[in-house]
């Protein structure tokens, strides 16, 4: 069985131990293995890869980059990778208004359901501020 890579599109790690310019994704993967780096970030737009040191923490969003990490990671690294690639969207909404039908469960549920559908969130919390 060959070495497996976790590939996280739109993710990166801050910092760069070594930058390779005018490279291909395959060349970056081979160089990461040869030099003992646990991962690299690949930017197809700039044709660059940035090799990452140990400490695969603080994964951040970066739409122009794909993060490649050698597997299997440690338990802690595995948890952080799973969190980074499957972060649920949670939404909090504040509604300000007069006393109307919001207190009725069907009105509240209708608003919550529509927010869930349109936002793609996994959870919605609604706060209602009453004007007096």
Short mmCIF file of C-alpha atoms in Angstrom, two decimals:
data_model
loop_
_atom_site.label_atom_id
_atom_site.label_comp_id
_atom_site.label_asym_id
_atom_site.label_seq_id
_atom_site.Cartn_x
_atom_site.Cartn_y
_atom_site.Cartn_z
CA UNK A 1 0.00 0.00 0.00
CA UNK A 2 1.31 3.44 -0.94
CA UNK A 3 1.49 6.50 1.20
CA UNK A 4 -1.85 8.27 1.59
CA UNK A 5 -2.32 12.04 1.49
CA UNK A 6 -5.11 14.04 3.08
CA UNK A 7 -6.06 16.72 0.56
CA UNK A 8 -7.93 19.76 1.90
CA UNK A 9 -9.07 22.15 -0.82
CA UNK A 10 -9.31 25.79 0.23
CA UNK A 11 -7.19 25.22 3.37
CA UNK A 12 -3.69 26.27 4.39
CA UNK A 13 -1.35 26.52 7.35
CA UNK A 14 0.32 29.84 8.22
CA UNK A 15 4.03 29.97 7.51
CA UNK A 16 6.32 28.34 5.01
CA UNK A 17 9.52 26.37 5.68
CA UNK A 18 10.56 26.26 2.04
CA UNK A 19 8.96 27.80 -1.05
CA UNK A 20 9.26 26.12 -4.44
CA UNK A 21 8.40 28.25 -7.49
CA UNK A 22 7.41 26.98 -10.95
CA UNK A 23 6.65 23.54 -9.60
CA UNK A 24 3.98 20.95 -10.23
CA UNK A 25 1.80 19.32 -7.60
CA UNK A 26 3.52 15.97 -8.20
CA UNK A 27 7.00 17.52 -7.87
CA UNK A 28 5.95 19.15 -4.58
CA UNK A 29 4.65 15.83 -3.25
CA UNK A 30 7.91 14.05 -4.17
CA UNK A 31 10.04 16.80 -2.64
CA UNK A 32 7.97 16.83 0.57
CA UNK A 33 8.61 13.08 0.94
CA UNK A 34 12.32 13.35 0.10
CA UNK A 35 12.94 16.19 2.56
CA UNK A 36 10.74 14.80 5.33
CA UNK A 37 8.05 17.49 5.35
CA UNK A 38 4.69 16.25 6.65
CA UNK A 39 2.78 18.40 4.16
CA UNK A 40 2.70 21.21 1.66
CA UNK A 41 0.32 23.82 0.33
CA UNK A 42 -0.16 23.97 -3.43
CA UNK A 43 -1.24 27.13 -5.26
CA UNK A 44 -2.19 26.31 -8.86
CA UNK A 45 -2.56 29.98 -9.81
CA UNK A 46 1.06 30.81 -8.94
CA UNK A 47 2.45 27.30 -9.60
CA UNK A 48 4.08 27.35 -6.16
CA UNK A 49 4.22 25.00 -3.24
CA UNK A 50 5.06 25.87 0.31
CA UNK A 51 6.40 23.06 2.50
CA UNK A 52 4.95 22.79 5.99
CA UNK A 53 6.84 21.77 9.13
CA UNK A 54 5.49 19.60 11.94
CA UNK A 55 2.69 21.05 14.02
CA UNK A 56 -0.29 20.76 11.72
CA UNK A 57 -2.45 23.08 13.77
CA UNK A 58 -4.13 26.41 13.04
CA UNK A 59 -5.54 25.32 9.69
CA UNK A 60 -7.06 28.38 8.02
CA UNK A 61 -9.31 29.00 5.02
CA UNK A 62 -7.56 30.03 1.80
CA UNK A 63 -9.62 29.55 -1.36
CA UNK A 64 -6.61 29.64 -3.70
CA UNK A 65 -4.65 26.88 -1.97
CA UNK A 66 -4.91 23.12 -1.49
CA UNK A 67 -3.25 21.67 1.60
CA UNK A 68 -1.68 18.19 1.29
CA UNK A 69 -0.80 16.31 4.49
CA UNK A 70 0.78 12.87 4.77
CA UNK A 71 -1.35 10.32 6.57
CA UNK A 72 -1.70 8.76 9.02
CA UNK A 73 -1.53 11.80 11.32
CA UNK A 74 -1.37 11.57 15.08
CA UNK A 75 -4.71 11.41 16.92
CA UNK A 76 -4.62 15.14 17.68
CA UNK A 77 -3.67 16.03 14.10
CA UNK A 78 -6.41 13.72 12.81
CA UNK A 79 -9.01 15.50 14.94
CA UNK A 80 -7.85 18.91 13.70
CA UNK A 81 -7.90 17.74 10.07
CA UNK A 82 -11.42 16.37 10.48
CA UNK A 83 -12.57 19.62 12.04
CA UNK A 84 -10.98 21.68 9.27
CA UNK A 85 -12.52 19.67 6.45
CA UNK A 86 -15.99 19.34 8.00
CA UNK A 87 -16.61 22.59 9.84
CA UNK A 88 -20.35 23.02 10.23
CA UNK A 89 -21.85 26.43 9.64
CA UNK A 90 -23.69 27.69 12.70
CA UNK A 91 -25.81 30.79 12.36
CA UNK A 92 -27.07 33.28 14.94
CA UNK A 93 -29.73 35.78 13.89
CA UNK A 94 -31.08 38.74 15.81
CA UNK A 95 -34.57 39.95 14.87
CA UNK A 96 -35.82 43.24 16.24
CA UNK A 97 -39.48 44.10 16.12
CA UNK A 98 -42.88 44.60 17.68
CA UNK A 99 -45.07 42.06 19.44
CA UNK A 100 -46.59 40.07 16.59
CA UNK A 101 -46.95 36.40 15.86
CA UNK A 102 -43.32 35.49 16.50
CA UNK A 103 -44.23 33.85 19.79
CA UNK A 104 -46.33 31.28 17.91
CA UNK A 105 -44.32 28.07 17.32
CA UNK A 106 -45.29 27.78 13.64
CA UNK A 107 -43.98 31.30 12.89
CA UNK A 108 -40.71 30.69 14.74
CA UNK A 109 -40.27 27.27 13.07
CA UNK A 110 -40.99 28.68 9.62
CA UNK A 111 -38.31 31.37 10.01
CA UNK A 112 -35.82 28.88 11.42
CA UNK A 113 -36.48 26.34 8.64
CA UNK A 114 -36.06 28.96 5.90
CA UNK A 115 -32.79 30.16 7.44
CA UNK A 116 -31.49 26.59 7.58
CA UNK A 117 -32.40 25.95 3.95
CA UNK A 118 -31.06 29.17 2.48
CA UNK A 119 -27.83 29.38 4.49
CA UNK A 120 -26.84 25.72 4.50
CA UNK A 121 -26.23 26.02 8.25
CA UNK A 122 -26.37 23.00 10.51
CA UNK A 123 -27.74 25.03 13.41
CA UNK A 124 -29.67 28.30 13.75
CA UNK A 125 -30.18 30.30 16.94
CA UNK A 126 -32.71 33.11 16.77
CA UNK A 127 -32.69 35.99 19.21
CA UNK A 128 -35.74 38.23 19.24
CA UNK A 129 -35.38 41.76 20.62
CA UNK A 130 -38.73 43.25 21.50
CA UNK A 131 -39.33 46.95 20.90
CA UNK A 132 -41.21 48.46 23.81
#
